[in-house]
Short mmCIF file of C-alpha atoms in Angstrom, two decimals:
data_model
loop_
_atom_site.label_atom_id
_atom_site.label_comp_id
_atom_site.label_asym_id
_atom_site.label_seq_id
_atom_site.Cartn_x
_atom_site.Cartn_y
_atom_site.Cartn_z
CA UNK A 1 65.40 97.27 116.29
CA UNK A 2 66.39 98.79 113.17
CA UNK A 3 68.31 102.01 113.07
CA UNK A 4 66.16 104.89 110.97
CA UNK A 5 69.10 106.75 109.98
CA UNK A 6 71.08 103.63 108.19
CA UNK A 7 69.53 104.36 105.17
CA UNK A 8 70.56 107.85 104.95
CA UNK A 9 73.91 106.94 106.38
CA UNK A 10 74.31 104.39 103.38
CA UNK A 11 72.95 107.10 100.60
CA UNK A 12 75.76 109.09 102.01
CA UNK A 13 78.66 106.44 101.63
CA UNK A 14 77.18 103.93 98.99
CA UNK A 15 79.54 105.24 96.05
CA UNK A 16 82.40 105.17 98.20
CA UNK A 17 81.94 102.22 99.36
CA UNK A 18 81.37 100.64 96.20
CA UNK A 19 84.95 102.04 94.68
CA UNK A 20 86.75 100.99 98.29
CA UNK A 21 85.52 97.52 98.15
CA UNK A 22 86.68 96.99 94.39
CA UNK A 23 89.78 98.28 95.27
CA UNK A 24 90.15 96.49 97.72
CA UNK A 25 89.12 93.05 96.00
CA UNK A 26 92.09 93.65 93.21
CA UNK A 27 94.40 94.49 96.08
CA UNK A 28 93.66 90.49 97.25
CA UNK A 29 94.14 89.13 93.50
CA UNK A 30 97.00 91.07 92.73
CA UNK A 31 98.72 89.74 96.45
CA UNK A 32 97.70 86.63 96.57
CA UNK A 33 96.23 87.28 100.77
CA UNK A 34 93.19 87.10 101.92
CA UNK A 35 94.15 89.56 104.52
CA UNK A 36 94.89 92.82 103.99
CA UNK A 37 96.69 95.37 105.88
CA UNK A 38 94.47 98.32 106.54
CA UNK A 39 95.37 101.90 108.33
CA UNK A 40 92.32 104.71 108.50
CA UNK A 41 93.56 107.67 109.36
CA UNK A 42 91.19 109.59 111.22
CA UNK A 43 88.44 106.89 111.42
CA UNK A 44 86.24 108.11 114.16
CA UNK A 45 83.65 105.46 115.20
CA UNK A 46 84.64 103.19 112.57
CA UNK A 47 82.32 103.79 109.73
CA UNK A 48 84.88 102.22 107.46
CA UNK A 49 87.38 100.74 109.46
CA UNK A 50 84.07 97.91 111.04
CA UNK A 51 82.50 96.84 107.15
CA UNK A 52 86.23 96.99 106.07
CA UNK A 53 87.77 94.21 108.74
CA UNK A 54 83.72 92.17 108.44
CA UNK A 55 85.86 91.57 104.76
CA UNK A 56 88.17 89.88 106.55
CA UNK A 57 90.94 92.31 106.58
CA UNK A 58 93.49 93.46 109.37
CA UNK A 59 92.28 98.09 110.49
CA UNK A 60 94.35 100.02 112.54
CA UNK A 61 92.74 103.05 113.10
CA UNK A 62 94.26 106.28 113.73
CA UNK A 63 92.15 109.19 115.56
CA UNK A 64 93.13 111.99 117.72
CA UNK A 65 89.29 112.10 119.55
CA UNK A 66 89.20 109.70 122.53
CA UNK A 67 85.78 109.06 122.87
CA UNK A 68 85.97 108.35 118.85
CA UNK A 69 88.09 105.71 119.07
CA UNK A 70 86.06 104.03 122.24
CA UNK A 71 82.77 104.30 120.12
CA UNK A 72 85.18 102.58 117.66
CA UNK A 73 86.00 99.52 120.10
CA UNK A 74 82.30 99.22 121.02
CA UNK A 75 81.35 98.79 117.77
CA UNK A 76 84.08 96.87 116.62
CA UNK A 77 82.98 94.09 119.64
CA UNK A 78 79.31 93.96 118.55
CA UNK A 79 80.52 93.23 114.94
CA UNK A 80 82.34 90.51 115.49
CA UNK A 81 85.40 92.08 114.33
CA UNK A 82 87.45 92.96 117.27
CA UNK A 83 90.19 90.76 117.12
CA UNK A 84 90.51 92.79 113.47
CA UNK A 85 89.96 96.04 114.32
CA UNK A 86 92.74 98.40 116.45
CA UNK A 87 92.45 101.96 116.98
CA UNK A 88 95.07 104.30 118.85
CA UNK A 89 95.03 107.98 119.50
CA UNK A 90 97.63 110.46 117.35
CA UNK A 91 96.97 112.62 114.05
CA UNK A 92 97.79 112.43 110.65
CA UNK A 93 100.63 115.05 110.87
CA UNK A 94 102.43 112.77 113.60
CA UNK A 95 101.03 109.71 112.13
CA UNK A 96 104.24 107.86 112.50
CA UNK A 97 104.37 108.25 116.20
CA UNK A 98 101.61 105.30 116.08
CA UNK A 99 101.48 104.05 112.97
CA UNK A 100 104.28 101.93 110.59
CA UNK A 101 105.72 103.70 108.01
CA UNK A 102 105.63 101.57 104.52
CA UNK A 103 103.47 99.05 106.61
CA UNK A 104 100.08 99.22 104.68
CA UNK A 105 98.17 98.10 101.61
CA UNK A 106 95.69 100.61 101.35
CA UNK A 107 95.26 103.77 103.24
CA UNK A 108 92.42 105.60 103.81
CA UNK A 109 92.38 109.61 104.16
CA UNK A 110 88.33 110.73 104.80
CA UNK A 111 87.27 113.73 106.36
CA UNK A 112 91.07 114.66 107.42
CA UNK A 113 92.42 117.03 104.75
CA UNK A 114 89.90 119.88 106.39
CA UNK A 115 91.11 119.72 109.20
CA UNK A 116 94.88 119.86 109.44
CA UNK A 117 96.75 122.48 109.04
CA UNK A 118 98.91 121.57 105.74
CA UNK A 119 97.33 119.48 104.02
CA UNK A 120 100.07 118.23 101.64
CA UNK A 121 101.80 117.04 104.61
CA UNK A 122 99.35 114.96 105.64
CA UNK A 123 98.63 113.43 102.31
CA UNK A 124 102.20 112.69 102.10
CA UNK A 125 102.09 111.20 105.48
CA UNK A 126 99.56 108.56 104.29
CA UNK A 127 100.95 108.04 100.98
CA UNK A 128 104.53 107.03 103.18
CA UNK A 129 102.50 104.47 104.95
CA UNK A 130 101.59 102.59 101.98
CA UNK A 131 103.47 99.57 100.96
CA UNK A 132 105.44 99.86 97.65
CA UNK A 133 102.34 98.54 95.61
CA UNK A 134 99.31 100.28 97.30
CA UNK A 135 96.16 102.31 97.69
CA UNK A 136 95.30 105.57 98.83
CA UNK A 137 91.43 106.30 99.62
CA UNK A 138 90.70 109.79 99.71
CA UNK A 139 87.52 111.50 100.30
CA UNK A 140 87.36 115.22 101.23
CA UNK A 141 84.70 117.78 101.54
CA UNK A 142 83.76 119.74 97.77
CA UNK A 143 83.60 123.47 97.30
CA UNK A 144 80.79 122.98 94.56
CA UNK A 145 78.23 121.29 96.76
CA UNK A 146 78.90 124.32 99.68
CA UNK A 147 78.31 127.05 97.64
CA UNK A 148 75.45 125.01 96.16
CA UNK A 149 73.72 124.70 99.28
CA UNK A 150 73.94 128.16 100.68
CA UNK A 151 72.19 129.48 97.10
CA UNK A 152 69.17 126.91 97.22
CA UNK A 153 69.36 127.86 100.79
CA UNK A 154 68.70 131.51 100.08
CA UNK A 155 71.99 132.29 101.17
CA UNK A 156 73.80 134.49 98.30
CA UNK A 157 76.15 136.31 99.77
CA UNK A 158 77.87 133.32 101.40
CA UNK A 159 77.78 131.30 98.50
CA UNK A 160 79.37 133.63 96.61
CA UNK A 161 81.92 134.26 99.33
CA UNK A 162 82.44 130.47 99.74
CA UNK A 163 83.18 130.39 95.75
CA UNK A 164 85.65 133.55 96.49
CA UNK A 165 87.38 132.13 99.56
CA UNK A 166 90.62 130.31 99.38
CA UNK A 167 89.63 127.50 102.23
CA UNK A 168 86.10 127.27 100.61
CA UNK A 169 84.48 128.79 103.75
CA UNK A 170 81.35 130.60 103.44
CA UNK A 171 81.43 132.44 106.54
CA UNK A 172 83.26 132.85 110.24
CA UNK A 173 80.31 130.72 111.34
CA UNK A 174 81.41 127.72 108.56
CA UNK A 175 81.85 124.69 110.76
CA UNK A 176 84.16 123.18 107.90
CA UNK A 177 87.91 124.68 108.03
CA UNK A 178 88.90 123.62 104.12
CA UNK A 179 86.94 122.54 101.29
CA UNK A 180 88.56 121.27 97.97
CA UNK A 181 87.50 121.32 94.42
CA UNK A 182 88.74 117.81 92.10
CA UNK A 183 91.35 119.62 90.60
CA UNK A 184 93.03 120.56 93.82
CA UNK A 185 92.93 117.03 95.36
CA UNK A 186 93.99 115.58 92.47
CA UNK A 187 96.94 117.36 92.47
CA UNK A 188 97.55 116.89 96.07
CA UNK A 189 97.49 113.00 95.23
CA UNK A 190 99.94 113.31 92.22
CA UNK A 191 102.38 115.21 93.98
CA UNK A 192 102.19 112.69 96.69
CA UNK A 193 103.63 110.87 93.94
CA UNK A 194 100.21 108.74 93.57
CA UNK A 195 98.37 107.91 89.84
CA UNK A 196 94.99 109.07 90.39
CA UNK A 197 92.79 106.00 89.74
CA UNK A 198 88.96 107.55 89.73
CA UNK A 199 88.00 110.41 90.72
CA UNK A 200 83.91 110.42 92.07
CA UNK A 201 81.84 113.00 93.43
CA UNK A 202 79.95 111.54 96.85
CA UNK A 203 76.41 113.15 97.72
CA UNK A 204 75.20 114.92 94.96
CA UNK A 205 71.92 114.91 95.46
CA UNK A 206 71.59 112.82 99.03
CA UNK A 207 72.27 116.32 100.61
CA UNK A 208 69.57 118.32 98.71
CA UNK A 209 66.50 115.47 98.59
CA UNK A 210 63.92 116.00 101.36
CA UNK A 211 64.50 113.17 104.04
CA UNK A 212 60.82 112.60 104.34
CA UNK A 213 60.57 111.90 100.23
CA UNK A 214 63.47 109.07 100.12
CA UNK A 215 61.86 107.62 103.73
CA UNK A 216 58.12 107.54 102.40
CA UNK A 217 58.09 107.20 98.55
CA UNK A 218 58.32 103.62 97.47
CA UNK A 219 61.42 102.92 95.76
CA UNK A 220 63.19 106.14 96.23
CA UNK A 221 65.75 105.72 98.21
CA UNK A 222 66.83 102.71 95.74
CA UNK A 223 66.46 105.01 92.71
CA UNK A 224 68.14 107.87 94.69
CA UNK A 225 71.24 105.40 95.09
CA UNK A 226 71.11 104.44 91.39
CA UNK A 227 71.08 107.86 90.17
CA UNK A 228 74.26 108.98 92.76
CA UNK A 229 76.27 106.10 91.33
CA UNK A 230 75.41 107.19 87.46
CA UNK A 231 76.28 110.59 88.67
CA UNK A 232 79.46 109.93 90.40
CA UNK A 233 82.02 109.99 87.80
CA UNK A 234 80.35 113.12 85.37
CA UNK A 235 82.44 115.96 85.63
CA UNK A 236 79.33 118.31 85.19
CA UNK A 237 78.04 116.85 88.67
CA UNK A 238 80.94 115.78 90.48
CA UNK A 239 81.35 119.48 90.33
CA UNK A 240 78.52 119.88 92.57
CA UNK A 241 78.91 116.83 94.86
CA UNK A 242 79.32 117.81 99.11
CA UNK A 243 82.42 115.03 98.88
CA UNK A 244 85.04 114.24 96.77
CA UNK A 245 86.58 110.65 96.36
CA UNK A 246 90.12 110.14 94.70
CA UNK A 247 91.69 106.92 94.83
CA UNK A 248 95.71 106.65 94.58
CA UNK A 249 97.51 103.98 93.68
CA UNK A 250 101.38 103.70 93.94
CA UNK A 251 103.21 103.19 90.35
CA UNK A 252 103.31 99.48 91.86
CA UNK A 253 99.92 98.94 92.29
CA UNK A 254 99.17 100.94 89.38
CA UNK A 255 100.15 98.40 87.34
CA UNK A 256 99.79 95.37 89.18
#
């Protein structure tokens, strides 16, 4: 039986997954493997880390959450993809308790910068695990599309304190520690010592469109996707996007 929420899930990851998968395709051509040498820090379940190593490509995932990282297995097994896919419990700020430093082709860093306590640590933590020429995938949560919400939500007040705060929170009842606008994870990355690649903003309108519209109107949910890929890379709307995607790329892979 189908799963109902794939679609959404795919709205939500589409553009992302578009810019991992080319990046990932040059990181074959310009190595000559078919293989690549994967680490997802913080990977849960395996959203990325299962479509990543169906490419063919080698994922160790890192994730502090237990039951995470058995969801992972599970779904790494009905996949196909076990033998591909390894996850193991630790953190991005002791990410080298379980993980090879220098060891990797491409990193990926979603959903972790919220969460840990200095974040420039832990983006320099996952730029060390990259090989020499390599690539860093990082998607974060967006002030812009917080304080967004909370407006068309009614919700003044904490969109303007949201817009105020330093973390980006909107409230003591904000479930999300940190949020980032582009220019602060872009400087994260270059001081990581990274060339920022693209920059993309991820959901900006998945988050805002009725459910029951892109589920029941023929051909919106394929229009919906078209218009969040034409969208991505605008300043003007990346401005307003829930996510934020920066790729890295080492001065080696840069110009590889």
């Amino acid at each position: 039986m189908s799963d109902p929420m794939r679609p959404r899930v795919s709205l939500r990851t589409a553009v992302v997954w578009e810019v991992l998968q080319d990046a990932l395709d040059r990181r074959v051509k310009a190595t000559g493997r078919d293989a690549l040498d994967v680490l997802d820090t913080g990977g849960g379940s395996g959203n990325f880390a299962v479509p990543v190593a169906s490419l063919g490509h080698r994922v160790t995932v890192v994730d502090p959450s237990p039951n995470a990282l058995f969801a992972l297995e599970r779904r790494a097994a009905e996949s196909g993809v076990a033998d591909r896919v390894k996850g193991v419990q630790g953190d991005a700020l002791g990410l080298f308790d379980v993980a090879e430093r220098g060891g990797y082709d491409v990193v990926l860093c979603h959903g972790v910068l919220e969460y840990v306590d200095d974040p420039a640590a832990g983006l320099r933590n996952a730029v060390a695990a990259l090989r020499p020429a390599g690539v860093l995938s990082l998607l974060a949560a967006g002030l812009g599309g917080a304080v967004l919400a909370r407006a068309l939500a009614g919700h003044f007040t904490e969109a303007k304190q949201a817009l105020e705060d330093p973390d980006g929170r909107w409230g003591t009842g904000d479930p999300m520690p940190r949020r980032f606008t582009a220019e602060q994870l872009t400087e994260l990355v270059e001081s990581a010592g990274l060339k920022v690649g693209a920059v993309h903003g991820v959901r900006v309108f998945a988050d805002l469109v009725p459910g029951v519209l892109v589920d029941t109107e023929p051909g919106a949910r394929d229009a919906l996707l078209k218009l969040e890929a034409a969208a991505a890379e605008l300043p003007a709307f990346r401005s307003v996007a829930t996510q934020l995607h920066v790729l890295g790329e080492t001065p080696g892979a840069a110009g590889a």
